[in-house]
């Protein structure tokens, strides 16, 4: 049978367009090529060709998802920074305090987000910026927690949990 004949057979059997059938199998049910070919009654190579055509292969789905996430993140950063003047003066420039440190961290975070908007997707620079952004967000969360007096309690809970876990494994 030809590819076209297989397609007509599958569409007739499932009463749906081939794309919908493939979406159900590959995305919703996550079947492997052998299983999908068996369900459809087509050769494995035909199933794989259709899966590739509609970008429903596991790697294609991951790549498409990553690209979508990247675009959404860039849009969010653009929206967040649209009214921000990156070159504005520091309010606590002459201070060596936690508040001054926090201001510097926030400004670096803005700078890295602005850079992230301009770099090519999938580049090494993009990955480095994403890591820096995440690190600075985490540092700022720790600093906020510390300034609110919560950090000591969080640390003690985490340390006690670790000791409890270590004692169980011994």
mmCIF file of C-alpha atoms in Angstrom:
data_model
loop_
_atom_site.group_PDB
_atom_site.id
_atom_site.type_symbol
_atom_site.label_atom_id
_atom_site.label_comp_id
_atom_site.label_asym_id
_atom_site.label_seq_id
_atom_site.Cartn_x
_atom_site.Cartn_y
_atom_site.Cartn_z
ATOM 1 C CA UNK A 1 0.000 0.000 0.000
ATOM 2 C CA UNK A 2 1.065 3.579 -0.552
ATOM 3 C CA UNK A 3 1.335 6.191 2.162
ATOM 4 C CA UNK A 4 -1.815 7.866 0.813
ATOM 5 C CA UNK A 5 -3.737 4.566 0.948
ATOM 6 C CA UNK A 6 -2.629 3.981 4.539
ATOM 7 C CA UNK A 7 -3.752 7.485 5.438
ATOM 8 C CA UNK A 8 -7.194 6.965 3.874
ATOM 9 C CA UNK A 9 -7.518 3.615 5.666
ATOM 10 C CA UNK A 10 -6.664 5.157 9.064
ATOM 11 C CA UNK A 11 -8.952 8.173 8.578
ATOM 12 C CA UNK A 12 -11.814 5.876 7.581
ATOM 13 C CA UNK A 13 -11.194 3.497 10.499
ATOM 14 C CA UNK A 14 -11.000 6.250 13.151
ATOM 15 C CA UNK A 15 -13.376 8.726 11.464
ATOM 16 C CA UNK A 16 -10.873 11.537 12.110
ATOM 17 C CA UNK A 17 -8.184 13.353 10.199
ATOM 18 C CA UNK A 18 -4.778 11.705 10.410
ATOM 19 C CA UNK A 19 -3.353 14.633 12.376
ATOM 20 C CA UNK A 20 -5.990 14.182 15.104
ATOM 21 C CA UNK A 21 -5.382 10.440 15.289
ATOM 22 C CA UNK A 22 -1.632 10.983 15.538
ATOM 23 C CA UNK A 23 -2.112 13.680 18.200
ATOM 24 C CA UNK A 24 -4.227 11.305 20.279
ATOM 25 C CA UNK A 25 -1.653 8.534 20.027
ATOM 26 C CA UNK A 26 1.576 10.509 20.310
ATOM 27 C CA UNK A 27 0.705 13.423 22.583
ATOM 28 C CA UNK A 28 -2.196 12.251 24.716
ATOM 29 C CA UNK A 29 -1.310 8.553 25.020
ATOM 30 C CA UNK A 30 2.467 8.759 24.423
ATOM 31 C CA UNK A 31 2.608 5.485 22.504
ATOM 32 C CA UNK A 32 5.908 4.262 21.070
ATOM 33 C CA UNK A 33 6.286 3.793 17.309
ATOM 34 C CA UNK A 34 5.794 0.021 17.385
ATOM 35 C CA UNK A 35 2.623 0.277 19.463
ATOM 36 C CA UNK A 36 1.232 3.142 17.365
ATOM 37 C CA UNK A 37 1.876 1.275 14.124
ATOM 38 C CA UNK A 38 0.101 -1.766 15.521
ATOM 39 C CA UNK A 39 -2.931 0.262 16.642
ATOM 40 C CA UNK A 40 -3.221 1.931 13.231
ATOM 41 C CA UNK A 41 -2.422 -1.189 11.236
ATOM 42 C CA UNK A 42 0.424 0.468 9.330
ATOM 43 C CA UNK A 43 4.154 -0.233 9.063
ATOM 44 C CA UNK A 44 6.338 1.248 11.802
ATOM 45 C CA UNK A 45 8.214 3.391 9.258
ATOM 46 C CA UNK A 46 4.918 4.893 8.070
ATOM 47 C CA UNK A 47 3.910 5.698 11.651
ATOM 48 C CA UNK A 48 7.316 7.294 12.296
ATOM 49 C CA UNK A 49 7.059 9.355 9.102
ATOM 50 C CA UNK A 50 3.631 10.658 10.108
ATOM 51 C CA UNK A 51 4.831 11.368 13.654
ATOM 52 C CA UNK A 52 7.735 13.377 12.230
ATOM 53 C CA UNK A 53 5.527 15.216 9.733
ATOM 54 C CA UNK A 54 3.239 16.473 12.503
ATOM 55 C CA UNK A 55 6.132 17.097 14.962
ATOM 56 C CA UNK A 56 4.701 14.658 17.502
ATOM 57 C CA UNK A 57 7.953 12.791 18.164
ATOM 58 C CA UNK A 58 9.229 13.030 21.751
ATOM 59 C CA UNK A 59 12.232 15.193 20.884
ATOM 60 C CA UNK A 60 10.182 17.398 18.571
ATOM 61 C CA UNK A 61 7.558 17.912 21.279
ATOM 62 C CA UNK A 62 10.261 18.818 23.799
ATOM 63 C CA UNK A 63 11.922 21.236 21.385
ATOM 64 C CA UNK A 64 8.603 22.891 20.504
ATOM 65 C CA UNK A 65 7.699 23.168 24.191
ATOM 66 C CA UNK A 66 11.090 24.691 25.042
ATOM 67 C CA UNK A 67 10.736 27.198 22.207
ATOM 68 C CA UNK A 68 7.239 28.139 23.371
ATOM 69 C CA UNK A 69 8.455 28.574 26.966
ATOM 70 C CA UNK A 70 11.353 30.717 25.759
ATOM 71 C CA UNK A 71 9.048 33.005 23.763
ATOM 72 C CA UNK A 72 6.659 33.346 26.703
ATOM 73 C CA UNK A 73 9.556 34.171 29.033
ATOM 74 C CA UNK A 74 10.868 36.833 26.650
ATOM 75 C CA UNK A 75 7.378 38.360 26.430
ATOM 76 C CA UNK A 76 7.096 38.374 30.232
ATOM 77 C CA UNK A 77 10.517 40.015 30.612
ATOM 78 C CA UNK A 78 9.640 42.595 27.938
ATOM 79 C CA UNK A 79 6.413 43.447 29.742
ATOM 80 C CA UNK A 80 8.149 43.577 33.130
ATOM 81 C CA UNK A 81 10.911 45.876 31.866
ATOM 82 C CA UNK A 82 8.960 48.114 29.478
ATOM 83 C CA UNK A 83 8.888 51.068 31.905
ATOM 84 C CA UNK A 84 12.264 50.379 33.552
ATOM 85 C CA UNK A 85 15.197 52.702 32.941
ATOM 86 C CA UNK A 86 18.228 50.462 33.311
ATOM 87 C CA UNK A 87 20.555 53.485 33.513
ATOM 88 C CA UNK A 88 18.647 55.179 36.360
ATOM 89 C CA UNK A 89 20.648 56.262 39.398
ATOM 90 C CA UNK A 90 21.124 53.954 42.338
ATOM 91 C CA UNK A 91 19.226 55.161 45.390
ATOM 92 C CA UNK A 92 21.591 53.514 47.873
ATOM 93 C CA UNK A 93 24.827 53.929 45.929
ATOM 94 C CA UNK A 94 26.829 55.271 48.864
ATOM 95 C CA UNK A 95 25.578 52.649 51.315
ATOM 96 C CA UNK A 96 27.245 49.393 52.225
ATOM 97 C CA UNK A 97 24.197 47.741 53.720
ATOM 98 C CA UNK A 98 21.946 44.802 52.999
ATOM 99 C CA UNK A 99 19.440 47.199 51.459
ATOM 100 C CA UNK A 100 22.153 48.565 49.167
ATOM 101 C CA UNK A 101 23.209 45.032 48.275
ATOM 102 C CA UNK A 102 19.587 44.142 47.551
ATOM 103 C CA UNK A 103 19.258 47.133 45.228
ATOM 104 C CA UNK A 104 22.387 46.072 43.316
ATOM 105 C CA UNK A 105 21.071 42.511 42.995
ATOM 106 C CA UNK A 106 17.721 43.763 41.695
ATOM 107 C CA UNK A 107 19.451 45.966 39.137
ATOM 108 C CA UNK A 108 21.640 43.084 37.950
ATOM 109 C CA UNK A 109 18.514 40.954 37.644
ATOM 110 C CA UNK A 110 16.904 43.632 35.460
ATOM 111 C CA UNK A 111 20.078 43.847 33.380
ATOM 112 C CA UNK A 112 20.217 40.082 32.824
ATOM 113 C CA UNK A 113 16.535 39.958 31.908
ATOM 114 C CA UNK A 114 17.039 42.790 29.415
ATOM 115 C CA UNK A 115 20.024 40.950 27.925
ATOM 116 C CA UNK A 116 17.957 37.753 27.734
ATOM 117 C CA UNK A 117 15.463 39.525 25.490
ATOM 118 C CA UNK A 118 18.209 40.289 22.966
ATOM 119 C CA UNK A 119 20.131 36.981 22.727
ATOM 120 C CA UNK A 120 19.488 34.174 20.264
ATOM 121 C CA UNK A 121 17.334 31.333 21.485
ATOM 122 C CA UNK A 122 19.284 28.127 22.021
ATOM 123 C CA UNK A 123 22.639 29.868 22.333
ATOM 124 C CA UNK A 124 25.164 29.308 25.106
ATOM 125 C CA UNK A 125 24.715 32.929 26.125
ATOM 126 C CA UNK A 126 20.975 32.324 26.569
ATOM 127 C CA UNK A 127 21.652 29.369 28.862
ATOM 128 C CA UNK A 128 24.141 31.364 30.933
ATOM 129 C CA UNK A 129 21.709 34.261 31.277
ATOM 130 C CA UNK A 130 18.880 31.940 32.293
ATOM 131 C CA UNK A 131 21.117 30.427 34.992
ATOM 132 C CA UNK A 132 22.192 33.867 36.218
ATOM 133 C CA UNK A 133 18.593 35.069 36.335
ATOM 134 C CA UNK A 134 17.553 32.026 38.359
ATOM 135 C CA UNK A 135 20.532 32.403 40.718
ATOM 136 C CA UNK A 136 19.821 36.099 41.308
ATOM 137 C CA UNK A 137 16.124 35.365 41.904
ATOM 138 C CA UNK A 138 17.091 32.720 44.458
ATOM 139 C CA UNK A 139 19.594 35.031 46.199
ATOM 140 C CA UNK A 140 16.950 37.763 46.386
ATOM 141 C CA UNK A 141 14.460 35.299 47.897
ATOM 142 C CA UNK A 142 17.034 34.291 50.520
ATOM 143 C CA UNK A 143 17.803 37.938 51.250
ATOM 144 C CA UNK A 144 14.091 38.779 51.593
ATOM 145 C CA UNK A 145 13.648 35.803 53.893
ATOM 146 C CA UNK A 146 16.613 36.937 55.988
ATOM 147 C CA UNK A 147 15.415 40.549 56.190
ATOM 148 C CA UNK A 148 11.978 39.345 57.318
ATOM 149 C CA UNK A 149 13.547 37.262 60.079
ATOM 150 C CA UNK A 150 12.406 33.966 58.572
ATOM 151 C CA UNK A 151 15.725 32.620 57.369
ATOM 152 C CA UNK A 152 16.941 31.205 60.681
ATOM 153 C CA UNK A 153 13.720 29.230 61.166
ATOM 154 C CA UNK A 154 13.826 27.901 57.601
ATOM 155 C CA UNK A 155 17.444 26.848 58.053
ATOM 156 C CA UNK A 156 16.736 25.047 61.328
ATOM 157 C CA UNK A 157 13.766 23.184 59.813
ATOM 158 C CA UNK A 158 15.885 22.106 56.833
ATOM 159 C CA UNK A 159 18.794 21.063 59.081
ATOM 160 C CA UNK A 160 16.512 19.093 61.421
ATOM 161 C CA UNK A 161 14.878 17.370 58.466
ATOM 162 C CA UNK A 162 18.290 16.422 57.085
ATOM 163 C CA UNK A 163 19.463 15.040 60.437
ATOM 164 C CA UNK A 164 16.250 13.064 60.804
ATOM 165 C CA UNK A 165 16.721 11.631 57.315
ATOM 166 C CA UNK A 166 20.380 10.795 57.995
ATOM 167 C CA UNK A 167 19.475 9.059 61.273
ATOM 168 C CA UNK A 168 16.855 6.935 59.490
ATOM 169 C CA UNK A 169 19.355 5.743 56.905
ATOM 170 C CA UNK A 170 21.843 4.618 59.611
#
